[in-house]
């Protein structure tokens, strides 16, 4: 029988973070090291060889949840041959799913603000996300009465507020509703 090569400390830490994150959505900061160890398939002592405390592991998992890497990957999958409205609904759906997950994690973990981040790295990610969002709208720029950047700003603001249970008074908007309001407004077409 061939044994797998042992994990490096960084690999073990990453595996523990990956195992912990889904548990946080369910248990918040009250997740036990026993649950984490079971999810990771390791002994509880392994957690403390990789992290100084359970709180350190939980903080690392929360920080990972706020990294935008998967968001960018999902945005890259938007098919540019689709009509503008379909591209925007898909874009808003991706943004809304991320926001709902982040808001849910914050609620479960008792957070009132996102964790502190490396500002330089965050700014690089933000620029990459904004550039991709503008690319999604770009082919239809001539049809717009505002710049692609302004359209995306409006979409992002409405998506944020329409995805936050407290702000939206528990009446979340669907991606289709958000896009329809931003692209077409709320006036009936036969009204002056």
GROMACS .gro file of C-alpha atoms in nm, residues 55-165:
model
  111
   55UNK     CA    1  -1.040   3.129   1.663
   56UNK     CA    2  -0.733   3.166   1.441
   57UNK     CA    3  -0.871   2.895   1.210
   58UNK     CA    4  -1.218   3.050   1.209
   59UNK     CA    5  -1.071   3.392   1.126
   60UNK     CA    6  -0.873   3.239   0.836
   61UNK     CA    7  -1.188   3.071   0.704
   62UNK     CA    8  -1.386   3.396   0.727
   63UNK     CA    9  -1.107   3.583   0.546
   64UNK     CA   10  -1.118   3.323   0.269
   65UNK     CA   11  -1.495   3.370   0.231
   66UNK     CA   12  -1.434   3.736   0.154
   67UNK     CA   13  -1.171   3.670  -0.114
   68UNK     CA   14  -1.320   3.749  -0.454
   69UNK     CA   15  -1.133   3.480  -0.651
   70UNK     CA   16  -1.434   3.258  -0.724
   71UNK     CA   17  -1.642   3.564  -0.811
   72UNK     CA   18  -1.399   3.663  -1.086
   73UNK     CA   19  -1.394   3.308  -1.223
   74UNK     CA   20  -1.773   3.299  -1.239
   75UNK     CA   21  -1.788   3.640  -1.409
   76UNK     CA   22  -1.541   3.514  -1.670
   77UNK     CA   23  -1.792   3.242  -1.760
   78UNK     CA   24  -2.058   3.491  -1.881
   79UNK     CA   25  -2.117   3.424  -2.249
   80UNK     CA   26  -2.058   3.745  -2.442
   81UNK     CA   27  -2.277   3.623  -2.731
   82UNK     CA   28  -2.588   3.644  -2.511
   83UNK     CA   29  -2.816   3.949  -2.538
   84UNK     CA   30  -2.738   4.236  -2.298
   85UNK     CA   31  -3.030   4.165  -2.066
   86UNK     CA   32  -2.934   3.797  -2.029
   87UNK     CA   33  -2.571   3.890  -1.960
   88UNK     CA   34  -2.683   4.141  -1.696
   89UNK     CA   35  -2.924   3.897  -1.528
   90UNK     CA   36  -2.642   3.641  -1.508
   91UNK     CA   37  -2.403   3.905  -1.375
   92UNK     CA   38  -2.652   4.021  -1.109
   93UNK     CA   39  -2.728   3.659  -1.018
   94UNK     CA   40  -2.357   3.595  -0.956
   95UNK     CA   41  -2.320   3.913  -0.750
   96UNK     CA   42  -2.637   3.841  -0.554
   97UNK     CA   43  -2.534   3.484  -0.472
   98UNK     CA   44  -2.204   3.613  -0.337
   99UNK     CA   45  -2.371   3.886  -0.134
  100UNK     CA   46  -2.628   3.648   0.012
  101UNK     CA   47  -2.350   3.408   0.113
  102UNK     CA   48  -2.140   3.686   0.269
  103UNK     CA   49  -2.437   3.842   0.450
  104UNK     CA   50  -2.541   3.498   0.575
  105UNK     CA   51  -2.191   3.427   0.705
  106UNK     CA   52  -2.173   3.765   0.874
  107UNK     CA   53  -2.512   3.710   1.038
  108UNK     CA   54  -2.426   3.357   1.157
  109UNK     CA   55  -2.087   3.466   1.290
  110UNK     CA   56  -2.222   3.781   1.457
  111UNK     CA   57  -2.019   4.015   1.238
  112UNK     CA   58  -2.123   4.377   1.182
  113UNK     CA   59  -1.851   4.451   0.927
  114UNK     CA   60  -1.627   4.256   0.692
  115UNK     CA   61  -1.287   4.148   0.824
  116UNK     CA   62  -0.984   4.371   0.774
  117UNK     CA   63  -0.816   4.307   0.440
  118UNK     CA   64  -0.487   4.377   0.269
  119UNK     CA   65  -0.585   4.705   0.101
  120UNK     CA   66  -0.343   4.669  -0.193
  121UNK     CA   67  -0.459   4.316  -0.274
  122UNK     CA   68  -0.823   4.418  -0.231
  123UNK     CA   69  -0.779   4.708  -0.472
  124UNK     CA   70  -0.624   4.478  -0.734
  125UNK     CA   71  -0.921   4.240  -0.708
  126UNK     CA   72  -1.168   4.530  -0.717
  127UNK     CA   73  -1.014   4.666  -1.036
  128UNK     CA   74  -1.020   4.322  -1.195
  129UNK     CA   75  -1.387   4.274  -1.105
  130UNK     CA   76  -1.487   4.620  -1.231
  131UNK     CA   77  -1.294   4.569  -1.555
  132UNK     CA   78  -1.472   4.239  -1.613
  133UNK     CA   79  -1.811   4.393  -1.536
  134UNK     CA   80  -1.746   4.669  -1.790
  135UNK     CA   81  -1.642   4.407  -2.048
  136UNK     CA   82  -1.977   4.233  -1.998
  137UNK     CA   83  -2.163   4.555  -2.084
  138UNK     CA   84  -1.917   4.693  -2.341
  139UNK     CA   85  -2.060   4.551  -2.665
  140UNK     CA   86  -2.387   4.737  -2.598
  141UNK     CA   87  -2.239   5.069  -2.488
  142UNK     CA   88  -2.389   5.256  -2.785
  143UNK     CA   89  -2.739   5.152  -2.673
  144UNK     CA   90  -2.696   5.298  -2.325
  145UNK     CA   91  -2.791   5.648  -2.208
  146UNK     CA   92  -2.520   5.624  -1.940
  147UNK     CA   93  -2.164   5.494  -1.941
  148UNK     CA   94  -2.107   5.122  -1.876
  149UNK     CA   95  -1.940   5.223  -1.549
  150UNK     CA   96  -2.250   5.418  -1.439
  151UNK     CA   97  -2.484   5.133  -1.537
  152UNK     CA   98  -2.275   4.889  -1.335
  153UNK     CA   99  -2.264   5.126  -1.039
  154UNK     CA  100  -2.644   5.140  -1.040
  155UNK     CA  101  -2.673   4.762  -1.078
  156UNK     CA  102  -2.429   4.699  -0.796
  157UNK     CA  103  -2.602   4.945  -0.561
  158UNK     CA  104  -2.945   4.798  -0.626
  159UNK     CA  105  -2.811   4.442  -0.606
  160UNK     CA  106  -2.646   4.515  -0.271
  161UNK     CA  107  -2.953   4.673  -0.113
  162UNK     CA  108  -3.195   4.427  -0.274
  163UNK     CA  109  -2.992   4.133  -0.141
  164UNK     CA  110  -2.961   4.251   0.219
  165UNK     CA  111  -3.255   4.115   0.420
   0.00000   0.00000   0.00000
